mmCIF file of C-alpha atoms in Angstrom:
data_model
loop_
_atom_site.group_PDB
_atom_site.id
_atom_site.type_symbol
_atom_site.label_atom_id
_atom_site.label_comp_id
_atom_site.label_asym_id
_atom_site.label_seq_id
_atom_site.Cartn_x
_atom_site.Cartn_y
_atom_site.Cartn_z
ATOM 1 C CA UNK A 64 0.000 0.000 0.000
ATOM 2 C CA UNK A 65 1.480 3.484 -0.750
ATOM 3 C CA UNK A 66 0.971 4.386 2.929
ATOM 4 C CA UNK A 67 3.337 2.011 3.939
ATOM 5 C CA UNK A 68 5.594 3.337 1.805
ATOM 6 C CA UNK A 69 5.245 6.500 3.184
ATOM 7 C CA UNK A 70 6.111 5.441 6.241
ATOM 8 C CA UNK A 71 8.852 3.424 5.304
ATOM 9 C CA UNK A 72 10.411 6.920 3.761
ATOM 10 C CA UNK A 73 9.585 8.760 6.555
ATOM 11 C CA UNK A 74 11.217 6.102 9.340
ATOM 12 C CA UNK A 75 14.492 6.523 6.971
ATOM 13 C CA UNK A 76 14.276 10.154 7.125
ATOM 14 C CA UNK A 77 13.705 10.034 10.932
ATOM 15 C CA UNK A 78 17.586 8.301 11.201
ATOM 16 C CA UNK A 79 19.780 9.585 13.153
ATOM 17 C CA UNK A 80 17.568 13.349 12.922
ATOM 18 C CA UNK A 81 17.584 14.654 16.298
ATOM 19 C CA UNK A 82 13.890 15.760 17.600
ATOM 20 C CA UNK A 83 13.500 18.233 20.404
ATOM 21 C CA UNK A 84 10.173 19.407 19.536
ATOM 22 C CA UNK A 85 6.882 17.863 18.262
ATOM 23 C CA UNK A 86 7.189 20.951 15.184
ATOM 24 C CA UNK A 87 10.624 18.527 14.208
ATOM 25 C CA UNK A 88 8.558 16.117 13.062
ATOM 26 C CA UNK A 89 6.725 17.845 10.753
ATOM 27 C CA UNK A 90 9.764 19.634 9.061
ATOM 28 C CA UNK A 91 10.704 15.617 8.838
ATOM 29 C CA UNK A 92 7.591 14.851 7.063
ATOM 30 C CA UNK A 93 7.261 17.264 4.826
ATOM 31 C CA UNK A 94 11.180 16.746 3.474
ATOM 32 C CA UNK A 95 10.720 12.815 3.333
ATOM 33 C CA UNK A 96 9.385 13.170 -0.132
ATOM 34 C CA UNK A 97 9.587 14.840 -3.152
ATOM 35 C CA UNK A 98 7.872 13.099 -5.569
ATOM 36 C CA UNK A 99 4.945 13.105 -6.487
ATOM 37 C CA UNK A 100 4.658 15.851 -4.492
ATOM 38 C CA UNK A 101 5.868 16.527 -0.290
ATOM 39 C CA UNK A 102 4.333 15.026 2.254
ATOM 40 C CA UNK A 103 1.423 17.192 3.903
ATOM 41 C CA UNK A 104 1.391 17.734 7.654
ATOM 42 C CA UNK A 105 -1.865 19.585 9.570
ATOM 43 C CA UNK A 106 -0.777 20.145 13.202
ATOM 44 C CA UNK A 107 -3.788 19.839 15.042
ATOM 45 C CA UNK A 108 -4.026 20.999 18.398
ATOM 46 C CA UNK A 109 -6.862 20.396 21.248
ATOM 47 C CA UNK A 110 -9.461 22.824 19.278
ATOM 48 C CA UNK A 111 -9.553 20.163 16.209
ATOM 49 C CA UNK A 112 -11.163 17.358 18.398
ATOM 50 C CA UNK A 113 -15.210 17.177 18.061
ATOM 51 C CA UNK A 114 -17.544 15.687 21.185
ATOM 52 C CA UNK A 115 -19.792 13.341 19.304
ATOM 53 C CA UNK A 116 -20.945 11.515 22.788
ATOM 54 C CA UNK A 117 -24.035 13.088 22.342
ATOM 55 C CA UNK A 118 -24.486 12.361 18.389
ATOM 56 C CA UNK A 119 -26.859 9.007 17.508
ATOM 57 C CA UNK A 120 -24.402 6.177 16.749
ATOM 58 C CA UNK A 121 -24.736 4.504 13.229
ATOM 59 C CA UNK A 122 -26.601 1.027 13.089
ATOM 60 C CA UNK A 123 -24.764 0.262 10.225
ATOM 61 C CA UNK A 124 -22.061 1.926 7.942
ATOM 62 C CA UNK A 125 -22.911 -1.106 4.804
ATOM 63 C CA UNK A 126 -23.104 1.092 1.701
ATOM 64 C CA UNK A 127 -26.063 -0.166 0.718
ATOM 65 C CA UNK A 128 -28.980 -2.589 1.291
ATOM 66 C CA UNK A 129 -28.440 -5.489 -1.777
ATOM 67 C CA UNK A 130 -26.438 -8.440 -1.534
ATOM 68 C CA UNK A 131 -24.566 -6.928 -4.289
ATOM 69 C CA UNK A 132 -23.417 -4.002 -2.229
ATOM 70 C CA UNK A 133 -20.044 -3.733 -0.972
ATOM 71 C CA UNK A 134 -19.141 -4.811 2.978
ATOM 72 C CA UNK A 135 -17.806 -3.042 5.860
ATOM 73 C CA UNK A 136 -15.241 -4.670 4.711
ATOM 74 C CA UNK A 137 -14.641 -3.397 1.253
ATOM 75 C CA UNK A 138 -14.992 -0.194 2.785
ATOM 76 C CA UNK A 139 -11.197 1.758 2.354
ATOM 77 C CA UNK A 140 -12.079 5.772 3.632
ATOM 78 C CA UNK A 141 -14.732 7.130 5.428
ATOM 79 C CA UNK A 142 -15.307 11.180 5.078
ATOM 80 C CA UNK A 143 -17.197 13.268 7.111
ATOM 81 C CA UNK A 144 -19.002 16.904 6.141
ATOM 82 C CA UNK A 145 -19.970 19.883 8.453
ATOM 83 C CA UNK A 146 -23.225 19.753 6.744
ATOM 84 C CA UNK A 147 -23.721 16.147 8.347
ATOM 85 C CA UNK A 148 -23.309 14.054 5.433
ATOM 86 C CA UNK A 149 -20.985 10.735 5.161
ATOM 87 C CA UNK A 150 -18.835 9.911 1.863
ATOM 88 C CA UNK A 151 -17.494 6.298 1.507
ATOM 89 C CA UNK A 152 -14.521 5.287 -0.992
ATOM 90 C CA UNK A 153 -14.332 1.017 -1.466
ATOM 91 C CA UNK A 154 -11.297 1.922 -3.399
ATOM 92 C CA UNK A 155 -8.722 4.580 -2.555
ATOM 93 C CA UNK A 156 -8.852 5.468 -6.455
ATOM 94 C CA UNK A 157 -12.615 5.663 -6.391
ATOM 95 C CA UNK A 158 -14.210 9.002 -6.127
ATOM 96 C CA UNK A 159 -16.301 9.703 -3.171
ATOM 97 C CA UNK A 160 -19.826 7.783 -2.458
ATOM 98 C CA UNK A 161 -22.528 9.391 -0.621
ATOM 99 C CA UNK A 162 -23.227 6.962 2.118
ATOM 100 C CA UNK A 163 -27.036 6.218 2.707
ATOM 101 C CA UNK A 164 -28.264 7.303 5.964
ATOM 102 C CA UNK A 165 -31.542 7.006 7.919
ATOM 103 C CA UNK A 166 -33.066 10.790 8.440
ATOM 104 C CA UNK A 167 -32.578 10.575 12.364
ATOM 105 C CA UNK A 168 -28.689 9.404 11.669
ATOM 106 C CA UNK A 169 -27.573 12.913 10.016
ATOM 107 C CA UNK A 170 -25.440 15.198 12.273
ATOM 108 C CA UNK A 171 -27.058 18.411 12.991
ATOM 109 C CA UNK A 172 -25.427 21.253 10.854
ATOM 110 C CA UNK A 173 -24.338 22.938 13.533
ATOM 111 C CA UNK A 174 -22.164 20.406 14.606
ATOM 112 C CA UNK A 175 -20.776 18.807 17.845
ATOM 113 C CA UNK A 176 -18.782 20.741 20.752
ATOM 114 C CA UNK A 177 -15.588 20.849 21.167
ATOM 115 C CA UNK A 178 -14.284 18.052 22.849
ATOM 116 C CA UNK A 179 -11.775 19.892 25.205
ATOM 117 C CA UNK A 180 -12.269 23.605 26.017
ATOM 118 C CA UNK A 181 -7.797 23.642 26.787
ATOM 119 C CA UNK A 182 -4.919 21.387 26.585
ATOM 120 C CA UNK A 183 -4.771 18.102 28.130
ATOM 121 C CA UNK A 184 -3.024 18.167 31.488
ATOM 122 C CA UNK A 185 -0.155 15.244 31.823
ATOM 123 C CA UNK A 186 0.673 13.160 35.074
ATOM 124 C CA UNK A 187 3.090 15.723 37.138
ATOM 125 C CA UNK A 188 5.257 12.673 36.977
ATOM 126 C CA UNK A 189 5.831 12.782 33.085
ATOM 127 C CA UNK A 190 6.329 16.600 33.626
ATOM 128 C CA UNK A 191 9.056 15.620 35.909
ATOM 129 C CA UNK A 192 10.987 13.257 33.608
ATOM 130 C CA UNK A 193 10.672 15.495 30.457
ATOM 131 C CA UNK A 194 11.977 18.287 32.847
ATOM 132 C CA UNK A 195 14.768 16.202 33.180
ATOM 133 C CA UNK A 196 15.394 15.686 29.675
ATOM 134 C CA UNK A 197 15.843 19.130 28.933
ATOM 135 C CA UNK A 198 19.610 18.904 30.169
ATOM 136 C CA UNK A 199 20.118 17.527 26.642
ATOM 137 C CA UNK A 200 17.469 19.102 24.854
ATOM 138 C CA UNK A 201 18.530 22.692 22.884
ATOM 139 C CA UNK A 202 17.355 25.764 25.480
ATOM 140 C CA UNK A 203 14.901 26.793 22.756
ATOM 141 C CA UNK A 204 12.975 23.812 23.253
ATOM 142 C CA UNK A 205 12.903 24.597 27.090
ATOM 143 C CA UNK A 206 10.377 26.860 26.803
ATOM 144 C CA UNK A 207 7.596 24.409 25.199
ATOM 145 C CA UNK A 208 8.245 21.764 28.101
ATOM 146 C CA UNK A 209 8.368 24.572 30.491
ATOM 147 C CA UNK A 210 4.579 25.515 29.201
ATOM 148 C CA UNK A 211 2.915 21.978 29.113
ATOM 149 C CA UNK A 212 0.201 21.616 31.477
ATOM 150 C CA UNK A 213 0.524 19.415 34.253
#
């Protein structure tokens, strides 16, 4: 599959790179590869995630209701629209499928909540040991694990 050789490229770009920040790994990425075209990196932070606890789960995600329609299985990429509509792909070729849903299944237009309302705190104990490895870390990375919430 071509993601695995993305990966692959990107593990062998990785080598022997020193990261001190989680921003290193995307100037990684995106310098892996050049053809067809660069890698592309969105850094999300804690604003991206979406609460959908309150959202009607799916009885089924089976494109379609004849024996003839593809599986769960078949099923290769899932999309999602703020307008509350699914797309399905059986093929990562394919172009996208609207996916048949019942009327009380569609996500509201407005959307769900935001999932967190700030960062996510870490155990004061993992504060302490990446404290610790700023002794080897570059002092302009100190700042960022100087900031992390704990």
């Amino acid at each position: 599959m071509e993601v695995d050789s993305v990966h692959a490229t990107i593990e062998k770009k990785l080598k022997g790179v020193e990261i001190h920040l989680p921003s290193d790994y995307v100037k990684v990425i995106k310098s892996a590869r050049k053809q067809p075209e660069p890698c592309q990196v969105k850094y999300l932070d804690h604003t991206f995630f979406s609460n959908y606890k309150d959202f009607g789960n799916l009885k089924s995600i089976k494109p379609g209701k004849k024996i003839t329609a593809p599986n769960v299985t078949n099923l290769r990429a899932l999309k999602y629209t703020p307008d509350g509509l699914m797309f399905f792909k059986t093929s990562f070729a394919d172009d996208w499928e609207l996916l048949p849903l019942p009327r009380n299944d569609v996500i509201p237009v407005n959307g769900p909540d935001r999932l967190y309302s700030s960062r996510l705190k870490i155990k004061q104990s993992k504060y302490d040991h990446l404290q610790s490895l700023k002794s080897v870390l570059l002092k302009d990375a100190h700042a960022f694990y100087d900031n992390l919430p704990h």
